[in-house]
Coordinates of C-alpha atoms in Angstrom, one line a residue:
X86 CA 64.6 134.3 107.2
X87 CA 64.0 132.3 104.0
X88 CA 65.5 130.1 101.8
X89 CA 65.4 129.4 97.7
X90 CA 64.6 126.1 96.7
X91 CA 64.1 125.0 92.7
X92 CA 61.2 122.7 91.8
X93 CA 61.3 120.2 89.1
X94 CA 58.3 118.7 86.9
X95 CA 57.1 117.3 83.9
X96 CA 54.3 117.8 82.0
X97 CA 52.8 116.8 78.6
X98 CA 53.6 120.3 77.7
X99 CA 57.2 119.3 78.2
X100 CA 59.7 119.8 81.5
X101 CA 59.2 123.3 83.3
X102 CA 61.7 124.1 86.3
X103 CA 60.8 127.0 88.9
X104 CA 62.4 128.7 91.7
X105 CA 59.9 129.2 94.7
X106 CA 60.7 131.2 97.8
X107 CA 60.0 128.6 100.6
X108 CA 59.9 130.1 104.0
X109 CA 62.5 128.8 106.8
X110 CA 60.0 127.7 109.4
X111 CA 58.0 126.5 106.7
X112 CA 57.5 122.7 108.2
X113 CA 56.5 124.4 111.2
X114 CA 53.8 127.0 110.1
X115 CA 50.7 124.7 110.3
X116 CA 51.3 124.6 114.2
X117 CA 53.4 128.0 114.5
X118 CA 51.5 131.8 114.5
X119 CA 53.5 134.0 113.1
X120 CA 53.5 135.6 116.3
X121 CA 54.5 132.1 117.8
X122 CA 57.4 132.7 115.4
X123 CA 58.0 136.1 116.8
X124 CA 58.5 135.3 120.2
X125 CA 60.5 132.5 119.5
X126 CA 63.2 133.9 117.9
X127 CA 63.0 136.4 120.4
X128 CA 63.8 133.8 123.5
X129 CA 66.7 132.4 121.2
X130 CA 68.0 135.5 120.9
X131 CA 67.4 136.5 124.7
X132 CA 69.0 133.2 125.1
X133 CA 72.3 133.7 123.6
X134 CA 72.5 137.2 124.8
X135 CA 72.1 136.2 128.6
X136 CA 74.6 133.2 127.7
X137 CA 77.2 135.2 126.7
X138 CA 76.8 138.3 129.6
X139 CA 77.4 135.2 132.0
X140 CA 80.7 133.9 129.8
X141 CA 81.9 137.3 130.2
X142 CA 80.9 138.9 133.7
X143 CA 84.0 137.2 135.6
X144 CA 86.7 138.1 132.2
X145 CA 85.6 141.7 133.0
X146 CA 87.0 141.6 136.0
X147 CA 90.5 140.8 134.8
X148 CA 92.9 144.1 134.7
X149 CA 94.4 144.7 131.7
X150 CA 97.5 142.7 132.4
X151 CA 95.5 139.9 133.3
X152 CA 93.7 139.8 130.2
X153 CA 96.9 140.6 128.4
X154 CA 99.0 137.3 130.2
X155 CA 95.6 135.3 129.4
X156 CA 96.2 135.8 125.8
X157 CA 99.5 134.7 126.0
X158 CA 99.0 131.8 127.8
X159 CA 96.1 130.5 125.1
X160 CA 98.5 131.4 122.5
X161 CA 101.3 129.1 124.2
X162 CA 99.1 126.1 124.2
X163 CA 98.3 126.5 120.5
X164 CA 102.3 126.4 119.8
X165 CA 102.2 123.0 122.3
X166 CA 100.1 121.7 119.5
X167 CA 102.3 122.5 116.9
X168 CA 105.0 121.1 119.1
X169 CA 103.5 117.7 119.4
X170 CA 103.3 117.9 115.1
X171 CA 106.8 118.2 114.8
X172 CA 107.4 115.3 117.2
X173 CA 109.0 118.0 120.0
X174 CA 107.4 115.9 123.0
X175 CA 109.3 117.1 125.6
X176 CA 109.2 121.0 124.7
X177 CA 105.4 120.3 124.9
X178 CA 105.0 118.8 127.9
X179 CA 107.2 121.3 129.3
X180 CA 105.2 124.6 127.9
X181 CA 102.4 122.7 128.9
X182 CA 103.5 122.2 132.6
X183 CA 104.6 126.4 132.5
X184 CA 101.4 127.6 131.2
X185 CA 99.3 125.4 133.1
X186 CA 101.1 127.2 136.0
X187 CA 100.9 130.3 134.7
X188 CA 97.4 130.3 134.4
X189 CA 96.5 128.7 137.8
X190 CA 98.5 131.5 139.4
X191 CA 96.6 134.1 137.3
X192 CA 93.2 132.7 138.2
X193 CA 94.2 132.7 141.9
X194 CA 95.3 136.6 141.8
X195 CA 92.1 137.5 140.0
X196 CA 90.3 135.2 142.7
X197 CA 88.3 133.9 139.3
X198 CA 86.0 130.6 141.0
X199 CA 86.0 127.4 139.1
X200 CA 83.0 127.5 137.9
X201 CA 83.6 130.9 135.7
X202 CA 83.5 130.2 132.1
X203 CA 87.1 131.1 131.5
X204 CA 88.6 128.5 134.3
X205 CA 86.4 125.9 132.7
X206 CA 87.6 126.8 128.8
X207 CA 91.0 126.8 129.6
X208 CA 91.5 123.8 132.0
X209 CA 89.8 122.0 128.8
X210 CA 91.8 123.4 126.6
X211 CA 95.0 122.1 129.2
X212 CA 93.6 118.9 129.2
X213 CA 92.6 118.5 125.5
X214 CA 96.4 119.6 125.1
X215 CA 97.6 116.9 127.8
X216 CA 95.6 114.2 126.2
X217 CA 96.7 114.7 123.1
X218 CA 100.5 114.8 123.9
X219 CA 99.9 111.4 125.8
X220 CA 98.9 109.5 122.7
X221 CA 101.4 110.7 120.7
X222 CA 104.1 109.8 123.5
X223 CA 102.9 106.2 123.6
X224 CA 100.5 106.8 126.7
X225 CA 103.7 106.6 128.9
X226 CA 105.8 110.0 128.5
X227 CA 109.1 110.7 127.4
X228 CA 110.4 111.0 123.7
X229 CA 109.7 108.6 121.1
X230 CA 113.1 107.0 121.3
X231 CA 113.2 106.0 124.6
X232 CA 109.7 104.3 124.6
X233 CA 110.2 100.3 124.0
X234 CA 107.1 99.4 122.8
X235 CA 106.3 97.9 119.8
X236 CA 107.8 99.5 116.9
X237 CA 105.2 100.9 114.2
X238 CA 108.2 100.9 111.3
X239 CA 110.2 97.9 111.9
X240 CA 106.9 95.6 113.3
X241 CA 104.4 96.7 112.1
X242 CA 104.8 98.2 108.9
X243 CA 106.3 95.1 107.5
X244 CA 103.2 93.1 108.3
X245 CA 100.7 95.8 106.3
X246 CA 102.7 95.9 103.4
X247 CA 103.0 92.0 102.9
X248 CA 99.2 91.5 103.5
X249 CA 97.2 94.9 102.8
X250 CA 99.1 97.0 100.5
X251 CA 97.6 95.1 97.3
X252 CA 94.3 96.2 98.4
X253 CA 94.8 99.6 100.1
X254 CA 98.0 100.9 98.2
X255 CA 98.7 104.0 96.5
X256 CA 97.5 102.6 93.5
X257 CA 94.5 101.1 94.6
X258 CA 92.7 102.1 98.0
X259 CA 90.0 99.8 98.5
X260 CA 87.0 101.5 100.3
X261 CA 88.4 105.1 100.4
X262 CA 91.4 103.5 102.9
X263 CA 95.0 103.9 101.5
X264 CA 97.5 102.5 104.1
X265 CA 100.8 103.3 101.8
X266 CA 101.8 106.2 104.6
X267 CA 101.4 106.4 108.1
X268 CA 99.6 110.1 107.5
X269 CA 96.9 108.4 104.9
X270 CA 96.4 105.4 107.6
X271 CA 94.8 108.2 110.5
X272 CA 92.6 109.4 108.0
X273 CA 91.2 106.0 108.1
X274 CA 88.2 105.0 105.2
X275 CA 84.9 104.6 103.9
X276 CA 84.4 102.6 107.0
X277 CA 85.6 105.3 109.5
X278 CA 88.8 106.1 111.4
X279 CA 91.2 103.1 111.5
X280 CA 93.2 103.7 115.3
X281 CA 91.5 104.9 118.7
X282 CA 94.8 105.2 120.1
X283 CA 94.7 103.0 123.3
X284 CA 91.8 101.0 122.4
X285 CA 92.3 97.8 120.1
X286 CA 88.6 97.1 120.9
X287 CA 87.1 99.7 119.3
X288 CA 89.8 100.3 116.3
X289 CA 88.5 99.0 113.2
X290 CA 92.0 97.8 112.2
X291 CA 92.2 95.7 114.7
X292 CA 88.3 94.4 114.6
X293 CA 88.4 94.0 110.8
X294 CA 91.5 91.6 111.6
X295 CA 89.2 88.7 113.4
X296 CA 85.9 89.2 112.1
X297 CA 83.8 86.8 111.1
X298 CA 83.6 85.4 107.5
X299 CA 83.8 87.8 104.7
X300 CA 84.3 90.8 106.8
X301 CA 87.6 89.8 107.6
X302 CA 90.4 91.3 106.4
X303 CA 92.7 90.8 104.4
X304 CA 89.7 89.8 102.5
X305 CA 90.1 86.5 99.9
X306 CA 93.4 86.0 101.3
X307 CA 94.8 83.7 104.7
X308 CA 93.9 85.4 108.2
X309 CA 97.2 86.7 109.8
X310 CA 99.0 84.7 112.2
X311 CA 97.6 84.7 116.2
X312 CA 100.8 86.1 116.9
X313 CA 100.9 88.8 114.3
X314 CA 97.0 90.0 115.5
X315 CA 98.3 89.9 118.9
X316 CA 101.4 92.3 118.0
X317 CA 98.7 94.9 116.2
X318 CA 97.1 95.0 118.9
X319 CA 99.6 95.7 121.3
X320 CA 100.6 98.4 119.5
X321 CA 97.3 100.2 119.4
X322 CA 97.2 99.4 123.3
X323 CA 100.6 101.0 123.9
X324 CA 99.2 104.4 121.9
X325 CA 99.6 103.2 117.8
X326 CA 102.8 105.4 118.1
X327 CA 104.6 106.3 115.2
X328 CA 108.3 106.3 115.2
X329 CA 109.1 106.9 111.9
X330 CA 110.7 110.2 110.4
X331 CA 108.3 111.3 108.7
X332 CA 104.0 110.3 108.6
X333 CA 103.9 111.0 104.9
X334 CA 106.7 109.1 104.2
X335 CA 106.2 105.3 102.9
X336 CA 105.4 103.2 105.8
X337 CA 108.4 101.2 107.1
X338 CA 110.9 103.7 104.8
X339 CA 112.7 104.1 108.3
X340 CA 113.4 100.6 109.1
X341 CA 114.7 99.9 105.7
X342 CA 118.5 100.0 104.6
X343 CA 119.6 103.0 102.7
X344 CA 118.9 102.4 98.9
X345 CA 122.7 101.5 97.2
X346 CA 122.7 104.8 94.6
X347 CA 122.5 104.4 90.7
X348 CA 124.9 106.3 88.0
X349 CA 122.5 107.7 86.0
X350 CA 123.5 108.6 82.0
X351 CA 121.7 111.2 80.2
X352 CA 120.9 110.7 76.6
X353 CA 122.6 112.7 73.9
X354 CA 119.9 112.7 71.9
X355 CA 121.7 110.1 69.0
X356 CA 120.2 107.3 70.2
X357 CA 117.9 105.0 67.9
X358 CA 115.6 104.6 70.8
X359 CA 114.3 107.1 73.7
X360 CA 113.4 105.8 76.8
X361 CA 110.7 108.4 77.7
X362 CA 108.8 107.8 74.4
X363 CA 109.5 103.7 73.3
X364 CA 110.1 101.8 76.4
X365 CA 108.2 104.3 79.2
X366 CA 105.2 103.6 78.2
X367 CA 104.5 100.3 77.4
X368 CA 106.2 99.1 80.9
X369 CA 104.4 101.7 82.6
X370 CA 101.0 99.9 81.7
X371 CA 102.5 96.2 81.7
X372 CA 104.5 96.7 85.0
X373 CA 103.2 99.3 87.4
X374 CA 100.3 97.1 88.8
X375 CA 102.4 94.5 90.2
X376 CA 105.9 96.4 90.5
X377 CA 104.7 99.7 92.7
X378 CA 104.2 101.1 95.8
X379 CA 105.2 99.6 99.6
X380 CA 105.5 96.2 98.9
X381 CA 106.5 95.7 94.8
X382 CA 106.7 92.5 93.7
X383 CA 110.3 90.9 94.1
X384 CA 111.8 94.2 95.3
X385 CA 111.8 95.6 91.9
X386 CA 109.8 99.2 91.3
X387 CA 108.9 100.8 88.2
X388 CA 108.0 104.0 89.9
X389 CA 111.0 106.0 88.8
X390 CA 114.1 105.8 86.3
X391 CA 116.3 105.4 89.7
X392 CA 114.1 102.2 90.7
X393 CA 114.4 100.4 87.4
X394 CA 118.6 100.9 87.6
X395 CA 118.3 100.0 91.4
X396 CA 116.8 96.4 90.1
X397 CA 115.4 94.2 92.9
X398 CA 115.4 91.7 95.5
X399 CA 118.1 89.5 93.1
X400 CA 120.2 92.5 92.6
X401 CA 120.2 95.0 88.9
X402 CA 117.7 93.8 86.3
X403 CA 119.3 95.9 83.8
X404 CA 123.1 95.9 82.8
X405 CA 123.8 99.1 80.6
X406 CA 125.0 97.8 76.9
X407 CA 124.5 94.2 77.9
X408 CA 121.1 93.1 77.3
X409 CA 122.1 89.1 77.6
X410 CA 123.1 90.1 81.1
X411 CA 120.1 92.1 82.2
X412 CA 117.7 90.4 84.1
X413 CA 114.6 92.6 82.4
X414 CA 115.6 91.5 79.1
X415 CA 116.1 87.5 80.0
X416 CA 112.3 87.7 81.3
X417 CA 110.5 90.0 78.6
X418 CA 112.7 88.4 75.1
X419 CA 115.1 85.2 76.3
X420 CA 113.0 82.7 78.2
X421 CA 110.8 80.3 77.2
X422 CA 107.7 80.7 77.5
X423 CA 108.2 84.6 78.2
X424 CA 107.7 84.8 81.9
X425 CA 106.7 88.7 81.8
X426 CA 104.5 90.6 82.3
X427 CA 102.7 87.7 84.4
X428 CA 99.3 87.0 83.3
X429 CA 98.7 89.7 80.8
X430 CA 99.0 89.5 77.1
X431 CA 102.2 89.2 75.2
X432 CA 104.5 92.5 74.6
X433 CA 104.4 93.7 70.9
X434 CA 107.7 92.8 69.0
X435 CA 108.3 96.0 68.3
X436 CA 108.4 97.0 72.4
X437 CA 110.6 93.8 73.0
X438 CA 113.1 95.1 70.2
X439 CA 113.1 98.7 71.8
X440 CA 114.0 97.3 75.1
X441 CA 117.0 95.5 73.8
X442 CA 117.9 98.6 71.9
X443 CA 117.7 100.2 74.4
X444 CA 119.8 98.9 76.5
X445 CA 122.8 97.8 73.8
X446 CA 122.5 101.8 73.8
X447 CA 123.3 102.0 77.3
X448 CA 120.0 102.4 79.2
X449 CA 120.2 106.4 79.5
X450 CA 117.7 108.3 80.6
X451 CA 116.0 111.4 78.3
X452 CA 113.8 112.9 80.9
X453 CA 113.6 115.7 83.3
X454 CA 114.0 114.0 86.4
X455 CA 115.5 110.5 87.0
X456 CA 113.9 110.3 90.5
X457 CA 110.3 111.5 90.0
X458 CA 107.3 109.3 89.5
X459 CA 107.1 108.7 85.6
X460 CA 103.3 107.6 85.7
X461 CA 103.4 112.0 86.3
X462 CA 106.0 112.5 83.2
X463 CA 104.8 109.7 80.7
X464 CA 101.3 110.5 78.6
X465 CA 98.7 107.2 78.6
X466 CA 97.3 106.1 75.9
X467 CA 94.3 108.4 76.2
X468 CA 96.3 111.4 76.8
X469 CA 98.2 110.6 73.7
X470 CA 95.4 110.5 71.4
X471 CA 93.7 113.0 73.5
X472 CA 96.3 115.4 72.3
X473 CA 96.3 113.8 69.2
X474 CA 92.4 115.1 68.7
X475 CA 93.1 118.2 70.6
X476 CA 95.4 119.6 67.6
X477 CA 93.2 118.6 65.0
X478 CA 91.2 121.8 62.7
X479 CA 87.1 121.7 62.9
X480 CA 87.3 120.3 59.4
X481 CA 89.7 117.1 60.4
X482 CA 87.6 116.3 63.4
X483 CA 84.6 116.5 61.5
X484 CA 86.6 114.3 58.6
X485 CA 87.2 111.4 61.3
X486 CA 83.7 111.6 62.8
X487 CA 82.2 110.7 59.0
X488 CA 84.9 107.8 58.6
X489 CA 84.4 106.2 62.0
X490 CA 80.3 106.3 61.5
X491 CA 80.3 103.3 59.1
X492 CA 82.8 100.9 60.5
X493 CA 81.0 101.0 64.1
X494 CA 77.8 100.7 62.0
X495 CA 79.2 97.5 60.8
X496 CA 80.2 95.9 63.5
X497 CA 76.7 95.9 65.1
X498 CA 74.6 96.2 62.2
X499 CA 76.1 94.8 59.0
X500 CA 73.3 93.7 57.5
X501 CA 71.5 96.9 57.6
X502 CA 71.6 99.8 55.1
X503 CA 72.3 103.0 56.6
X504 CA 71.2 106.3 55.4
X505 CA 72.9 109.5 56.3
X506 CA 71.9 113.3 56.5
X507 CA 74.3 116.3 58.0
X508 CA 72.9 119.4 59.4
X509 CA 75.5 122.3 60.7
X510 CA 75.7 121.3 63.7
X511 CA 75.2 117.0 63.7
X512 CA 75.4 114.2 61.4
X513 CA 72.7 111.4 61.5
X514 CA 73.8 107.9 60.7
X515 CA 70.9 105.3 60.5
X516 CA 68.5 102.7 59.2
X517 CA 65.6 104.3 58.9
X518 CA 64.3 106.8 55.8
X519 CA 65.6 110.2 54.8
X520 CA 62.0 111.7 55.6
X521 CA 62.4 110.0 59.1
X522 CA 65.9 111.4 59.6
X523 CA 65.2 115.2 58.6
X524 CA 62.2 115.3 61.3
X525 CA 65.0 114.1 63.9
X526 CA 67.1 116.6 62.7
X527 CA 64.7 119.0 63.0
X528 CA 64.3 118.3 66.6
X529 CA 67.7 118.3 67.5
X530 CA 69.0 121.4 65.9
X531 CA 65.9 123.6 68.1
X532 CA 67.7 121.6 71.2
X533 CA 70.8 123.1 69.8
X534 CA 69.3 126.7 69.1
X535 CA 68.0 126.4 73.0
X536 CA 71.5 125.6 74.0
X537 CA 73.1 128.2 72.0
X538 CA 70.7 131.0 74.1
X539 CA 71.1 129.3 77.4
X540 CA 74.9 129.4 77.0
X541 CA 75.3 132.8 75.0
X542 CA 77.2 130.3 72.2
X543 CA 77.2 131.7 68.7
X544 CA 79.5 129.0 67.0
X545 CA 78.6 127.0 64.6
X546 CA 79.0 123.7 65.2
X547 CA 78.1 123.8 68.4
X548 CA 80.4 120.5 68.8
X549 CA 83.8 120.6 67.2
X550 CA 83.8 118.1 64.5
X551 CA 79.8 118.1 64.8
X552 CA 77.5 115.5 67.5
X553 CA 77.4 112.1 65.6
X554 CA 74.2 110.8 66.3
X555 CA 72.4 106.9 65.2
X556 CA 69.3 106.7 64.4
X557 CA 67.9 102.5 64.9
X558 CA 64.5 101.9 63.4
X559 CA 63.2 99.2 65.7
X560 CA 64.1 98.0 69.8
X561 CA 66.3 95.0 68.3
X562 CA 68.4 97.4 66.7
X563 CA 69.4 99.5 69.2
X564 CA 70.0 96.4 71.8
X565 CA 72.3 95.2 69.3
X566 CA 74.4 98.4 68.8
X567 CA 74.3 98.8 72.7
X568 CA 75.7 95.3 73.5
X569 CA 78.1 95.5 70.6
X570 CA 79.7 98.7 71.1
X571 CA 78.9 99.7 74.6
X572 CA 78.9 96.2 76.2
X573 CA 75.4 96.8 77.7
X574 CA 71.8 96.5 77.3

């Protein structure tokens, strides 16, 4: 048995990379014969052979119907699991309880001790089965409506959204641990699983709650009320049950009231401004942070068309073809000083006019679907001018590359004459002398002839709109270009 494994090193020659044939047992071959090698791997295999004669002596001895309702029975208690998915407690327990029988009954017939491999698989699997049902139960039995614990939705869910949702959100999920649905929150985080069922002391929710200084969560914020710990924990001591209607719903989306419905008007298309292309975007990237997921702030979400109709905790925010009325419009163009967006910069004049256009017009909707996330139907900034770039010819691209090289020059350099020298597949921009600037060229386009044969690439350039590339005569200057235009040293 071997394995391939690539070495990498340098010399003054330049880098060299090879691919050796290293042998498994390799670590052990200063202290190993090969015939110590030999009979090893001939015990292992002995081993495993003996291992599974002895699984399988006492299963031979089943008749064919035997082995036939021993299927069926294994089968059955991979449907309990299934069962105890779709929140069907009692149908498990129940085909748990008739297989369980079953199989005691078969064992007893075959007169199968219980010691045999195939009594002790199959009791664990019972068990496994059993344990697994209890948690979801609660620890107690019976359905999930008739258990009186502590209630995950209207308890509990209320309590992580106020005072975790910021920080572990669908937006933002601090340390790998996004506690926006109750499906995310078993997955737990970078830290590990968040809920042993059962055990407050050894959850991590529950630790992380009343540890010491900055460990303690929620972090940079007040510690929760006593009384508030106290009802977490509870709940993980009764089983952390869930008793909402579905985990990969929003936490607490059970417990809330039914959202009032919206009257949604489509755009005819004769309308000065479009909501998808001149208010979308710019209240995307001004409102989302704060006005998203579980817990948005005031009650009012920018996650879909429906939400922004549906206002907030003060009722509608927009009245359609009475901007004076609508709440939006009163925060982003009336008030003084503008209250929104809250701590960011100022909206352009030309988004605050939109806005109010907007809704003179009657705040319909030109979009495909009033109820899905817009963040999914609405184009960045970046993927605009991505697509922007993306339709532009070889000879445009290469056009913008030459006018940008001077004015990013500038703006680190200014008091330094550049020199500039193009090649078919870059174009070098620096302060040094033409002489100096052909050698480097030189260099780079047998990089770019070693590419093109590594790669199979015949094009020419290699880089659409050609590789830019600044050439700094001294230390100073390239420290200056980096802090200027990449922010580092």
């Amino acid at each position: 048995m071997s394995i391939f494994c690539i070495l990498v090193y340098s010399t003054e020659q330049g880098s060299r990379v090879k691919l050796r044939n290293s042998s498994y047992f390799k670590t052990k071959r200063k202290v190993m014969s090969h015939r110590s090698v030999q009979i090893t791997r001939f015990l292992l295999a002995l081993i495993l052979f003996t291992g599974i004669l002895t699984a399988t002596s006492q299963a031979a001895k089943l008749t064919a119907e035997q082995r036939k309702e021993l299927a069926s029975i294994k089968r059955n208690l991979g449907r309990v699991a299934t069962l105890i998915r779709q929140k069907k407690y009692d149908e498990a327990k129940t085909l748990t309880d008739e297989e369980e029988a079953k199989f005691d009954k078969l064992a007893a017939d075959a007169m199968i001790p219980e010691t045999d491999a195939v009594i002790v698989s199959t009791k664990r699997l019972i068990e496994a089965r059993r344990k697994v049902l209890e948690k979801a139960m609660g620890g107690g039995g019976g359905t999930p409506g008739a258990n009186k614990g502590i209630s995950f939705e209207s308890q509990i869910a209320p309590i992580l959204n106020e005072k975790c949702s910021n920080c572990h959100g669908a937006q933002r999920a601090s340390a790998n641990l996004n506690l926006s649905t109750f499906a995310d929150m078993r997955k737990g985080g970078r830290s590990g699983l968040l809920l042993v069922p059962g055990n407050p002391r050894a959850s991590l929710m529950a630790l992380k709650l009343i540890a010491p200084d900055n460990q303690r969560m929620p972090k940079n914020a007040p510690a929760l009320e006593q009384n508030q710990i106290e009802l977490i924990a509870k709940w993980i001591q009764e089983g952390a049950r869930f008793d909402g209607e579905k985990e990969t719903d929003p936490i607490g989306a059970s417990a809330k009231a039914k959202k009032n419905p919206v009257k949604v008007v489509m755009a005819t298309g004769d309308e000065k401004v479009s909501f998808m292309k001149d208010v979308a975007p710019w209240m995307l990237d001004f409102c989302m942070r704060c006005h998203s997921g579980n817990n948005p702030a005031s009650g009012f979400s920018v996650v879909t068309f429906e939400d922004i109709l549906r206002g907030g905790d003060t009722g509608e925010v927009i009245v359609p073809g009475k901007p004076d009325d609508s709440r939006l419009w009163q925060l982003v163009g009336l008030q003084d000083p503008i209250k929104m967006p809250q701590g960011q910069a100022l909206l352009k004049r030309k988004n605050a006019n939109d806005l109010k256009t907007w809704i003179e017009e009657g705040a319909k909707f030109d979009g495909k679907n009033a109820k899905g996330n817009l963040r999914e139907m609405v184009p960045t900034e970046d993927e605009l001018r991505m697509a922007e770039l993306a339709n532009l010819s070889p000879e445009k691209f290469a056009d913008m590359r030459r006018d940008s090289l001077e004015p990013i020059w500038k703006r680190a350099l200014n008091n330094e004459k550049p020199e500039m020298l193009e090649t078919d597949d870059f174009i070098f921009y620096g302060n040094v002398s033409t002489d100096r600037l052909k050698q480097i060229s030189g260099w780079a386009e047998t990089q770019a002839d070693g590419l093109r044969k590594l790669f199979n690439e015949k094009q020419k350039p290699l880089w659409r709109g050609k590789l830019a590339v600044y050439v700094m005569k001294d230390r100073f200057g390239y420290s200056e270009f980096n802090q200027t235009i990449e922010d580092r040293r």
